[in-house]
Amino acid sequence: MKPFAAPPHAESPGSAAHNHNRQAAGPAMLAQPVWRQHLLRVDAVSRTVLPWLQALALLAARLFLLSVFFRAGLSKLQDWDSTLFLFQEEYHVPLLPPALAAIMGTAGELGLSALL
């Protein structure tokens, strides 16, 4: 069995076709101003880096909001009497008894914050 050989029309690094294509692309690249070449490089880098930075920023914002709501729920659990007082006197939730509204609010802050 013969080893695999590239077809004669393939552009190996030393072939005439490869050198011709390289020479044809060379002047076109040199015709661009240096600032444009740098701008194209920055554009290529930004297209790969910015989505990752955006994802990290969104994750950081979600984690920050999670900590805010979770700590608010924990503070309501630590002093349940003042939580009930606030729901009876301050928050006036319509159609719900204050104790049920306090339980639902605290459970929402503790449980639903993980969905952020």
CSV table of C-alpha atoms in Angstrom, one decimal:
chain,number,residue,atom,x,y,z
A,1,MET,CA,0.0,0.0,0.0
A,2,LYS,CA,1.3,3.4,-1.0
A,3,PRO,CA,1.4,6.3,1.5
A,4,PHE,CA,-1.0,9.1,1.0
A,5,ALA,CA,0.3,11.7,-1.4
A,6,ALA,CA,-1.1,15.1,-1.9
A,7,PRO,CA,-2.6,15.7,-5.4
A,8,PRO,CA,-0.3,17.6,-7.7
A,9,HIS,CA,-2.5,20.7,-7.6
A,10,ALA,CA,-2.2,21.1,-3.8
A,11,GLU,CA,-0.5,24.2,-2.6
A,12,SER,CA,2.4,23.0,-0.5
A,13,PRO,CA,4.6,25.7,1.1
A,14,GLY,CA,7.2,25.4,-1.6
A,15,SER,CA,5.0,25.2,-4.6
A,16,ALA,CA,4.7,27.9,-7.3
A,17,ALA,CA,0.9,28.3,-6.7
A,18,HIS,CA,1.5,28.9,-3.0
A,19,ASN,CA,4.2,31.5,-3.7
A,20,HIS,CA,1.9,33.2,-6.3
A,21,ASN,CA,-1.0,33.4,-3.8
A,22,ARG,CA,1.2,34.7,-1.1
A,23,GLN,CA,2.6,37.4,-3.4
A,24,ALA,CA,-0.9,38.4,-4.5
A,25,ALA,CA,-2.1,38.8,-1.0
A,26,GLY,CA,1.0,40.6,0.2
A,27,PRO,CA,0.6,43.9,-1.6
A,28,ALA,CA,-3.1,44.1,-0.7
A,29,MET,CA,-2.2,43.8,3.0
A,30,LEU,CA,0.6,46.4,2.7
A,31,ALA,CA,-1.8,48.8,0.9
A,32,GLN,CA,-3.8,49.2,4.1
A,33,PRO,CA,-2.7,51.9,6.5
A,34,VAL,CA,-1.1,50.7,9.7
A,35,TRP,CA,-3.9,52.1,11.8
A,36,ARG,CA,-6.4,50.1,9.9
A,37,GLN,CA,-4.5,46.9,10.4
A,38,HIS,CA,-4.4,47.6,14.2
A,39,LEU,CA,-8.1,48.4,14.1
A,40,LEU,CA,-8.8,45.1,12.5
A,41,ARG,CA,-6.8,43.3,15.1
A,42,VAL,CA,-8.6,45.1,17.9
A,43,ASP,CA,-11.9,44.3,16.3
A,44,ALA,CA,-11.0,40.6,16.1
A,45,VAL,CA,-9.8,40.5,19.7
A,46,SER,CA,-12.9,42.4,20.9
A,47,ARG,CA,-15.2,39.9,19.1
A,48,THR,CA,-13.7,37.1,21.1
A,49,VAL,CA,-13.1,38.8,24.4
A,50,LEU,CA,-16.2,41.0,24.9
A,51,PRO,CA,-18.7,38.1,25.0
A,52,TRP,CA,-16.7,36.5,27.8
A,53,LEU,CA,-16.5,39.8,29.7
A,54,GLN,CA,-20.2,40.4,29.3
A,55,ALA,CA,-21.0,37.0,30.6
A,56,LEU,CA,-18.7,37.6,33.7
A,57,ALA,CA,-20.3,41.0,34.3
A,58,LEU,CA,-23.8,39.5,34.1
A,59,LEU,CA,-22.8,36.7,36.5
A,60,ALA,CA,-21.3,39.2,38.9
A,61,ALA,CA,-24.6,41.3,38.9
A,62,ARG,CA,-26.7,38.2,39.5
A,63,LEU,CA,-24.5,37.1,42.4
A,64,PHE,CA,-24.7,40.6,43.9
A,65,LEU,CA,-28.5,40.6,43.7
A,66,LEU,CA,-28.6,37.0,45.1
A,67,SER,CA,-26.6,38.1,48.1
A,68,VAL,CA,-28.9,41.2,48.7
A,69,PHE,CA,-32.1,39.3,48.6
A,70,PHE,CA,-30.8,36.3,50.5
A,71,ARG,CA,-29.4,38.5,53.3
A,72,ALA,CA,-32.8,40.3,53.5
A,73,GLY,CA,-34.5,37.0,53.9
A,74,LEU,CA,-32.1,35.9,56.6
A,75,SER,CA,-32.6,39.1,58.5
A,76,LYS,CA,-36.3,38.5,58.4
A,77,LEU,CA,-35.8,35.1,59.9
A,78,GLN,CA,-33.4,36.3,62.6
A,79,ASP,CA,-36.0,38.7,64.0
A,80,TRP,CA,-39.4,37.1,63.2
A,81,ASP,CA,-41.3,39.3,65.6
A,82,SER,CA,-40.3,42.5,63.9
A,83,THR,CA,-41.0,40.9,60.5
A,84,LEU,CA,-44.5,40.2,61.6
A,85,PHE,CA,-44.9,43.7,63.0
A,86,LEU,CA,-43.7,45.2,59.7
A,87,PHE,CA,-46.2,43.1,57.7
A,88,GLN,CA,-49.0,44.0,60.1
A,89,GLU,CA,-48.3,47.8,60.4
A,90,GLU,CA,-46.1,48.9,57.6
A,91,TYR,CA,-46.5,46.7,54.5
A,92,HIS,CA,-50.3,46.3,54.3
A,93,VAL,CA,-50.5,43.5,51.8
A,94,PRO,CA,-54.1,43.3,50.4
A,95,LEU,CA,-56.1,40.1,50.5
A,96,LEU,CA,-53.5,38.2,52.6
A,97,PRO,CA,-53.2,37.9,56.3
A,98,PRO,CA,-50.0,39.6,57.6
A,99,ALA,CA,-48.5,36.3,58.9
A,100,LEU,CA,-49.0,34.6,55.5
A,101,ALA,CA,-47.6,37.6,53.7
A,102,ALA,CA,-44.5,37.5,56.0
A,103,ILE,CA,-44.0,33.8,55.4
A,104,MET,CA,-44.4,34.2,51.6
A,105,GLY,CA,-42.1,37.2,51.4
A,106,THR,CA,-39.4,35.6,53.5
A,107,ALA,CA,-39.7,32.3,51.5
A,108,GLY,CA,-39.5,34.3,48.3
A,109,GLU,CA,-36.4,36.2,49.3
A,110,LEU,CA,-34.7,33.0,50.4
A,111,GLY,CA,-35.8,30.6,47.7
A,112,LEU,CA,-36.4,32.7,44.7
A,113,SER,CA,-33.1,34.6,45.0
A,114,ALA,CA,-31.3,31.4,43.8
A,115,LEU,CA,-33.2,31.7,40.4
A,116,LEU,CA,-31.4,34.9,39.6
